């Protein structure tokens, strides 16, 4: 991944994690908690593809595992978001342009349900049965509902930022500078200014020579007389 992608992804994930831990987790909504980190990973994966989505998902999940008040084994959510980021990156549209808003919304709903199921499945493998006591059906419904309501306010904004950063304005400026250098070198190599100068100098020399010949002719004529 390029430096601008890493910088933007890190910034967005950290901001999303801070908002989720300090604001969304304290709303005390019934069922699941709106997952702003998941939506951030989905928005970036739809721009950067499956490889970038997997890497960003792993990093975002690992930060979520380590951020307080995490009460589960480190790496559990990193594994889940890595898989979800990879699968969401496979839904990246050709050419990078979204034809409609329905595609990302389906990705959000599928990712919300898939994240809950994978998280519960990994928890069952390590002996965490908290999802059974809370109610898996209620978690699936509320997770999909909350993320679907939050997605229109976050995913398009993240996609727009990722595309704008991916244009690499530094590269554009350097390429424009190269073009300007090529144009200037071509202009110099064409010798336009030098030709004009030489033509002007040559014209002046011809005029001076003619003047000298005419003066010499007049002097000779005077002598003959």
PDB file of C-alpha atoms in Angstrom:
ATOM      1  CA  UNK A   1       0.000   0.000   0.000  1.00  0.00           C
ATOM      2  CA  UNK A   2       1.160   3.510  -0.761  1.00  0.00           C
ATOM      3  CA  UNK A   3       1.985   5.973   1.986  1.00  0.00           C
ATOM      4  CA  UNK A   4      -1.087   8.129   1.428  1.00  0.00           C
ATOM      5  CA  UNK A   5      -3.336   5.072   1.711  1.00  0.00           C
ATOM      6  CA  UNK A   6      -1.684   3.952   4.936  1.00  0.00           C
ATOM      7  CA  UNK A   7      -1.901   7.436   6.435  1.00  0.00           C
ATOM      8  CA  UNK A   8      -5.557   7.937   5.510  1.00  0.00           C
ATOM      9  CA  UNK A   9      -6.593   4.447   6.618  1.00  0.00           C
ATOM     10  CA  UNK A  10      -4.825   4.769   9.966  1.00  0.00           C
ATOM     11  CA  UNK A  11      -6.363   8.178  10.631  1.00  0.00           C
ATOM     12  CA  UNK A  12      -9.892   7.086   9.744  1.00  0.00           C
ATOM     13  CA  UNK A  13      -9.680   3.870  11.760  1.00  0.00           C
ATOM     14  CA  UNK A  14      -8.339   5.651  14.856  1.00  0.00           C
ATOM     15  CA  UNK A  15     -11.012   8.365  14.641  1.00  0.00           C
ATOM     16  CA  UNK A  16     -13.748   5.753  14.140  1.00  0.00           C
ATOM     17  CA  UNK A  17     -12.492   3.712  17.088  1.00  0.00           C
ATOM     18  CA  UNK A  18     -12.397   6.749  19.390  1.00  0.00           C
ATOM     19  CA  UNK A  19     -15.947   7.743  18.411  1.00  0.00           C
ATOM     20  CA  UNK A  20     -17.207   4.198  18.847  1.00  0.00           C
ATOM     21  CA  UNK A  21     -15.633   3.699  22.269  1.00  0.00           C
ATOM     22  CA  UNK A  22     -16.381   7.143  23.678  1.00  0.00           C
ATOM     23  CA  UNK A  23     -19.798   7.839  22.113  1.00  0.00           C
ATOM     24  CA  UNK A  24     -21.551   4.911  20.439  1.00  0.00           C
ATOM     25  CA  UNK A  25     -20.727   2.366  23.125  1.00  0.00           C
ATOM     26  CA  UNK A  26     -22.295   4.634  25.778  1.00  0.00           C
ATOM     27  CA  UNK A  27     -25.645   5.079  24.059  1.00  0.00           C
ATOM     28  CA  UNK A  28     -26.949   1.913  25.756  1.00  0.00           C
ATOM     29  CA  UNK A  29     -28.972   0.863  22.734  1.00  0.00           C
ATOM     30  CA  UNK A  30     -30.778  -2.477  22.892  1.00  0.00           C
ATOM     31  CA  UNK A  31     -28.876  -5.349  21.325  1.00  0.00           C
ATOM     32  CA  UNK A  32     -25.683  -4.646  19.424  1.00  0.00           C
ATOM     33  CA  UNK A  33     -23.582  -1.491  19.252  1.00  0.00           C
ATOM     34  CA  UNK A  34     -23.261   0.481  15.982  1.00  0.00           C
ATOM     35  CA  UNK A  35     -19.944  -0.591  14.526  1.00  0.00           C
ATOM     36  CA  UNK A  36     -18.297   2.511  13.057  1.00  0.00           C
ATOM     37  CA  UNK A  37     -14.965   0.686  12.731  1.00  0.00           C
ATOM     38  CA  UNK A  38     -16.608  -1.945  10.531  1.00  0.00           C
ATOM     39  CA  UNK A  39     -18.150   0.728   8.293  1.00  0.00           C
ATOM     40  CA  UNK A  40     -14.761   2.404   7.952  1.00  0.00           C
ATOM     41  CA  UNK A  41     -13.164  -0.870   6.874  1.00  0.00           C
ATOM     42  CA  UNK A  42     -15.969  -1.469   4.369  1.00  0.00           C
ATOM     43  CA  UNK A  43     -15.657   1.991   2.822  1.00  0.00           C
ATOM     44  CA  UNK A  44     -11.898   1.633   2.394  1.00  0.00           C
ATOM     45  CA  UNK A  45     -12.184  -1.931   1.099  1.00  0.00           C
ATOM     46  CA  UNK A  46     -14.612  -0.814  -1.627  1.00  0.00           C
ATOM     47  CA  UNK A  47     -11.908   1.543  -2.917  1.00  0.00           C
ATOM     48  CA  UNK A  48      -8.670  -0.357  -2.227  1.00  0.00           C
ATOM     49  CA  UNK A  49      -9.829  -3.874  -3.076  1.00  0.00           C
ATOM     50  CA  UNK A  50      -9.598  -7.201  -1.265  1.00  0.00           C
ATOM     51  CA  UNK A  51      -5.889  -7.056  -0.349  1.00  0.00           C
ATOM     52  CA  UNK A  52      -6.129  -3.557   1.083  1.00  0.00           C
ATOM     53  CA  UNK A  53      -9.413  -4.441   2.777  1.00  0.00           C
ATOM     54  CA  UNK A  54      -7.867  -7.462   4.478  1.00  0.00           C
ATOM     55  CA  UNK A  55      -4.863  -5.481   5.731  1.00  0.00           C
ATOM     56  CA  UNK A  56      -6.972  -2.579   6.958  1.00  0.00           C
ATOM     57  CA  UNK A  57      -9.461  -4.953   8.559  1.00  0.00           C
ATOM     58  CA  UNK A  58      -6.746  -6.784  10.432  1.00  0.00           C
ATOM     59  CA  UNK A  59      -5.205  -3.551  11.732  1.00  0.00           C
ATOM     60  CA  UNK A  60      -8.568  -2.084  12.705  1.00  0.00           C
ATOM     61  CA  UNK A  61      -9.623  -5.292  14.433  1.00  0.00           C
ATOM     62  CA  UNK A  62      -6.362  -5.515  16.348  1.00  0.00           C
ATOM     63  CA  UNK A  63      -6.778  -1.935  17.589  1.00  0.00           C
ATOM     64  CA  UNK A  64     -10.328  -2.789  18.660  1.00  0.00           C
ATOM     65  CA  UNK A  65      -9.058  -5.855  20.514  1.00  0.00           C
ATOM     66  CA  UNK A  66      -6.549  -3.758  22.443  1.00  0.00           C
ATOM     67  CA  UNK A  67      -8.732  -0.704  23.066  1.00  0.00           C
ATOM     68  CA  UNK A  68     -10.461  -0.573  26.471  1.00  0.00           C
ATOM     69  CA  UNK A  69     -12.855  -1.839  27.643  1.00  0.00           C
ATOM     70  CA  UNK A  70     -12.054  -4.947  25.570  1.00  0.00           C
ATOM     71  CA  UNK A  71     -12.959  -8.134  27.470  1.00  0.00           C
ATOM     72  CA  UNK A  72     -12.023 -10.777  24.894  1.00  0.00           C
ATOM     73  CA  UNK A  73      -8.850 -12.398  23.617  1.00  0.00           C
ATOM     74  CA  UNK A  74      -6.614 -10.188  21.500  1.00  0.00           C
ATOM     75  CA  UNK A  75      -6.755 -11.083  17.831  1.00  0.00           C
ATOM     76  CA  UNK A  76     -10.342 -12.283  17.842  1.00  0.00           C
ATOM     77  CA  UNK A  77     -11.864  -9.224  16.193  1.00  0.00           C
ATOM     78  CA  UNK A  78      -8.743  -8.783  14.041  1.00  0.00           C
ATOM     79  CA  UNK A  79      -9.407 -12.167  12.450  1.00  0.00           C
ATOM     80  CA  UNK A  80     -13.069 -11.329  11.898  1.00  0.00           C
ATOM     81  CA  UNK A  81     -12.438  -7.936  10.293  1.00  0.00           C
ATOM     82  CA  UNK A  82      -9.609  -9.335   8.179  1.00  0.00           C
ATOM     83  CA  UNK A  83     -12.018 -11.839   6.610  1.00  0.00           C
ATOM     84  CA  UNK A  84     -14.792  -9.259   6.249  1.00  0.00           C
ATOM     85  CA  UNK A  85     -12.424  -6.689   4.711  1.00  0.00           C
ATOM     86  CA  UNK A  86     -11.197  -9.257   2.193  1.00  0.00           C
ATOM     87  CA  UNK A  87     -14.726 -10.264   1.183  1.00  0.00           C
ATOM     88  CA  UNK A  88     -15.899  -6.653   0.982  1.00  0.00           C
ATOM     89  CA  UNK A  89     -12.928  -5.806  -1.226  1.00  0.00           C
ATOM     90  CA  UNK A  90     -14.088  -8.442  -3.709  1.00  0.00           C
ATOM     91  CA  UNK A  91     -17.214  -6.298  -4.199  1.00  0.00           C
ATOM     92  CA  UNK A  92     -15.107  -3.370  -5.431  1.00  0.00           C
ATOM     93  CA  UNK A  93     -16.821  -2.056  -8.574  1.00  0.00           C
ATOM     94  CA  UNK A  94     -14.984  -2.142 -11.883  1.00  0.00           C
ATOM     95  CA  UNK A  95     -13.413   1.188 -12.665  1.00  0.00           C
ATOM     96  CA  UNK A  96     -13.908   2.260  -9.047  1.00  0.00           C
ATOM     97  CA  UNK A  97     -17.261   3.950  -9.746  1.00  0.00           C
ATOM     98  CA  UNK A  98     -20.421   2.937  -7.910  1.00  0.00           C
ATOM     99  CA  UNK A  99     -23.415   2.698 -10.210  1.00  0.00           C
ATOM    100  CA  UNK A 100     -25.981   2.782  -7.390  1.00  0.00           C
ATOM    101  CA  UNK A 101     -26.218   3.024  -3.620  1.00  0.00           C
ATOM    102  CA  UNK A 102     -27.863  -0.374  -3.281  1.00  0.00           C
ATOM    103  CA  UNK A 103     -24.601  -2.273  -3.735  1.00  0.00           C
ATOM    104  CA  UNK A 104     -22.787  -0.757  -0.730  1.00  0.00           C
ATOM    105  CA  UNK A 105     -25.930  -1.115   1.402  1.00  0.00           C
ATOM    106  CA  UNK A 106     -26.092  -4.835   0.650  1.00  0.00           C
ATOM    107  CA  UNK A 107     -22.396  -5.055   1.526  1.00  0.00           C
ATOM    108  CA  UNK A 108     -23.075  -3.292   4.846  1.00  0.00           C
ATOM    109  CA  UNK A 109     -25.945  -5.597   5.776  1.00  0.00           C
ATOM    110  CA  UNK A 110     -24.005  -8.709   4.801  1.00  0.00           C
ATOM    111  CA  UNK A 111     -20.908  -7.501   6.658  1.00  0.00           C
ATOM    112  CA  UNK A 112     -22.895  -6.686   9.816  1.00  0.00           C
ATOM    113  CA  UNK A 113     -24.484 -10.140   9.872  1.00  0.00           C
ATOM    114  CA  UNK A 114     -21.261 -11.881   8.876  1.00  0.00           C
ATOM    115  CA  UNK A 115     -19.236 -10.042  11.511  1.00  0.00           C
ATOM    116  CA  UNK A 116     -21.669 -11.005  14.257  1.00  0.00           C
ATOM    117  CA  UNK A 117     -21.742 -14.645  13.179  1.00  0.00           C
ATOM    118  CA  UNK A 118     -17.957 -14.898  12.804  1.00  0.00           C
ATOM    119  CA  UNK A 119     -17.368 -13.184  16.135  1.00  0.00           C
ATOM    120  CA  UNK A 120     -19.788 -15.542  17.868  1.00  0.00           C
ATOM    121  CA  UNK A 121     -18.261 -18.544  16.076  1.00  0.00           C
ATOM    122  CA  UNK A 122     -14.709 -17.652  17.043  1.00  0.00           C
ATOM    123  CA  UNK A 123     -15.935 -17.020  20.585  1.00  0.00           C
ATOM    124  CA  UNK A 124     -17.499 -20.467  20.709  1.00  0.00           C
ATOM    125  CA  UNK A 125     -14.192 -21.998  19.638  1.00  0.00           C
ATOM    126  CA  UNK A 126     -12.339 -20.294  22.490  1.00  0.00           C
ATOM    127  CA  UNK A 127     -15.053 -20.989  25.058  1.00  0.00           C
ATOM    128  CA  UNK A 128     -16.852 -17.617  25.052  1.00  0.00           C
ATOM    129  CA  UNK A 129     -20.612 -18.262  25.093  1.00  0.00           C
ATOM    130  CA  UNK A 130     -21.778 -14.704  25.835  1.00  0.00           C
ATOM    131  CA  UNK A 131     -23.638 -14.481  22.530  1.00  0.00           C
ATOM    132  CA  UNK A 132     -25.916 -17.352  23.558  1.00  0.00           C
ATOM    133  CA  UNK A 133     -27.011 -15.556  26.724  1.00  0.00           C
ATOM    134  CA  UNK A 134     -27.646 -12.249  24.947  1.00  0.00           C
ATOM    135  CA  UNK A 135     -29.518 -13.836  22.041  1.00  0.00           C
ATOM    136  CA  UNK A 136     -27.865 -14.297  18.666  1.00  0.00           C
ATOM    137  CA  UNK A 137     -31.026 -13.455  16.718  1.00  0.00           C
ATOM    138  CA  UNK A 138     -31.421 -10.107  18.430  1.00  0.00           C
ATOM    139  CA  UNK A 139     -27.757  -9.293  17.906  1.00  0.00           C
ATOM    140  CA  UNK A 140     -27.988 -10.059  14.186  1.00  0.00           C
ATOM    141  CA  UNK A 141     -31.077  -7.899  13.709  1.00  0.00           C
ATOM    142  CA  UNK A 142     -29.869  -4.904  15.709  1.00  0.00           C
ATOM    143  CA  UNK A 143     -26.351  -5.034  14.245  1.00  0.00           C
ATOM    144  CA  UNK A 144     -27.700  -4.975  10.696  1.00  0.00           C
ATOM    145  CA  UNK A 145     -30.232  -2.246  11.563  1.00  0.00           C
ATOM    146  CA  UNK A 146     -27.804   0.085  13.332  1.00  0.00           C
ATOM    147  CA  UNK A 147     -25.078  -0.267  10.724  1.00  0.00           C
ATOM    148  CA  UNK A 148     -27.575   0.202   7.901  1.00  0.00           C
ATOM    149  CA  UNK A 149     -28.855   3.435   9.484  1.00  0.00           C
ATOM    150  CA  UNK A 150     -25.343   4.730  10.077  1.00  0.00           C
ATOM    151  CA  UNK A 151     -23.917   3.706   6.686  1.00  0.00           C
ATOM    152  CA  UNK A 152     -25.378   6.544   4.521  1.00  0.00           C
ATOM    153  CA  UNK A 153     -23.662   9.113   6.752  1.00  0.00           C
ATOM    154  CA  UNK A 154     -20.259   7.436   6.831  1.00  0.00           C
ATOM    155  CA  UNK A 155     -19.524   5.070   3.936  1.00  0.00           C
ATOM    156  CA  UNK A 156     -19.951   7.600   1.071  1.00  0.00           C
ATOM    157  CA  UNK A 157     -17.787  10.104   2.939  1.00  0.00           C
ATOM    158  CA  UNK A 158     -15.048   7.509   3.504  1.00  0.00           C
ATOM    159  CA  UNK A 159     -15.173   6.393  -0.133  1.00  0.00           C
ATOM    160  CA  UNK A 160     -14.873  10.007  -1.319  1.00  0.00           C
ATOM    161  CA  UNK A 161     -11.880  10.642   0.955  1.00  0.00           C
ATOM    162  CA  UNK A 162     -10.163   7.441  -0.157  1.00  0.00           C
ATOM    163  CA  UNK A 163     -10.632   8.250  -3.841  1.00  0.00           C
ATOM    164  CA  UNK A 164      -9.393  11.800  -3.397  1.00  0.00           C
ATOM    165  CA  UNK A 165      -6.300  10.633  -1.528  1.00  0.00           C
ATOM    166  CA  UNK A 166      -5.707   7.897  -4.080  1.00  0.00           C
ATOM    167  CA  UNK A 167      -5.363  10.480  -6.856  1.00  0.00           C
ATOM    168  CA  UNK A 168      -1.927  11.374  -5.399  1.00  0.00           C
ATOM    169  CA  UNK A 169      -1.717  15.148  -6.016  1.00  0.00           C
ATOM    170  CA  UNK A 170       2.061  15.014  -5.446  1.00  0.00           C
ATOM    171  CA  UNK A 171       2.376  12.638  -8.349  1.00  0.00           C
ATOM    172  CA  UNK A 172       0.205  14.890 -10.495  1.00  0.00           C
ATOM    173  CA  UNK A 173       2.321  17.924  -9.675  1.00  0.00           C
ATOM    174  CA  UNK A 174       5.508  16.036 -10.455  1.00  0.00           C
ATOM    175  CA  UNK A 175       4.067  14.805 -13.733  1.00  0.00           C
ATOM    176  CA  UNK A 176       2.947  18.323 -14.624  1.00  0.00           C
ATOM    177  CA  UNK A 177       6.420  19.550 -13.747  1.00  0.00           C
ATOM    178  CA  UNK A 178       7.876  16.905 -16.025  1.00  0.00           C
ATOM    179  CA  UNK A 179       5.537  17.959 -18.799  1.00  0.00           C
ATOM    180  CA  UNK A 180       6.524  21.577 -18.290  1.00  0.00           C
ATOM    181  CA  UNK A 181      10.189  20.592 -18.427  1.00  0.00           C
ATOM    182  CA  UNK A 182       9.552  18.628 -21.619  1.00  0.00           C
ATOM    183  CA  UNK A 183       7.746  21.566 -23.173  1.00  0.00           C
ATOM    184  CA  UNK A 184      10.494  23.994 -22.213  1.00  0.00           C
ATOM    185  CA  UNK A 185      13.219  21.660 -23.440  1.00  0.00           C
ATOM    186  CA  UNK A 186      11.328  21.166 -26.675  1.00  0.00           C
ATOM    187  CA  UNK A 187      10.912  24.888 -27.040  1.00  0.00           C
ATOM    188  CA  UNK A 188      14.635  25.405 -26.513  1.00  0.00           C
ATOM    189  CA  UNK A 189      15.585  22.546 -28.812  1.00  0.00           C
ATOM    190  CA  UNK A 190      13.442  23.999 -31.579  1.00  0.00           C
ATOM    191  CA  UNK A 191      15.728  27.057 -31.503  1.00  0.00           C
ATOM    192  CA  UNK A 192      12.911  29.519 -32.083  1.00  0.00           C
ATOM    193  CA  UNK A 193      14.473  32.327 -30.114  1.00  0.00           C
ATOM    194  CA  UNK A 194      17.922  31.578 -31.464  1.00  0.00           C
ATOM    195  CA  UNK A 195      16.685  31.611 -35.023  1.00  0.00           C
ATOM    196  CA  UNK A 196      14.961  34.901 -34.551  1.00  0.00           C
ATOM    197  CA  UNK A 197      18.086  36.338 -32.982  1.00  0.00           C
ATOM    198  CA  UNK A 198      20.299  35.002 -35.734  1.00  0.00           C
ATOM    199  CA  UNK A 199      17.946  36.315 -38.404  1.00  0.00           C
ATOM    200  CA  UNK A 200      17.912  39.718 -36.779  1.00  0.00           C
ATOM    201  CA  UNK A 201      21.704  39.704 -36.386  1.00  0.00           C
ATOM    202  CA  UNK A 202      22.155  38.524 -39.944  1.00  0.00           C
ATOM    203  CA  UNK A 203      19.863  41.258 -41.218  1.00  0.00           C
ATOM    204  CA  UNK A 204      21.795  43.894 -39.346  1.00  0.00           C
ATOM    205  CA  UNK A 205      25.093  42.584 -40.668  1.00  0.00           C
ATOM    206  CA  UNK A 206      23.753  42.584 -44.242  1.00  0.00           C
ATOM    207  CA  UNK A 207      22.545  46.147 -43.862  1.00  0.00           C
ATOM    208  CA  UNK A 208      25.927  47.221 -42.477  1.00  0.00           C
ATOM    209  CA  UNK A 209      27.743  45.481 -45.329  1.00  0.00           C
ATOM    210  CA  UNK A 210      25.524  47.140 -47.938  1.00  0.00           C
ATOM    211  CA  UNK A 211      26.062  50.489 -46.298  1.00  0.00           C
ATOM    212  CA  UNK A 212      29.827  50.005 -46.388  1.00  0.00           C
ATOM    213  CA  UNK A 213      29.711  49.005 -50.095  1.00  0.00           C
ATOM    214  CA  UNK A 214      27.568  51.988 -50.958  1.00  0.00           C
ATOM    215  CA  UNK A 215      29.889  54.312 -49.020  1.00  0.00           C
ATOM    216  CA  UNK A 216      32.934  52.838 -50.697  1.00  0.00           C
ATOM    217  CA  UNK A 217      31.262  53.286 -54.079  1.00  0.00           C
ATOM    218  CA  UNK A 218      30.532  56.902 -53.345  1.00  0.00           C
ATOM    219  CA  UNK A 219      34.105  57.528 -52.190  1.00  0.00           C
ATOM    220  CA  UNK A 220      35.503  55.901 -55.346  1.00  0.00           C
ATOM    221  CA  UNK A 221      33.214  57.983 -57.506  1.00  0.00           C
ATOM    222  CA  UNK A 222      34.385  61.136 -55.822  1.00  0.00           C
ATOM    223  CA  UNK A 223      38.019  60.151 -56.336  1.00  0.00           C
ATOM    224  CA  UNK A 224      37.442  59.468 -60.030  1.00  0.00           C
ATOM    225  CA  UNK A 225      35.946  62.874 -60.430  1.00  0.00           C
TER     226      UNK A 225
END
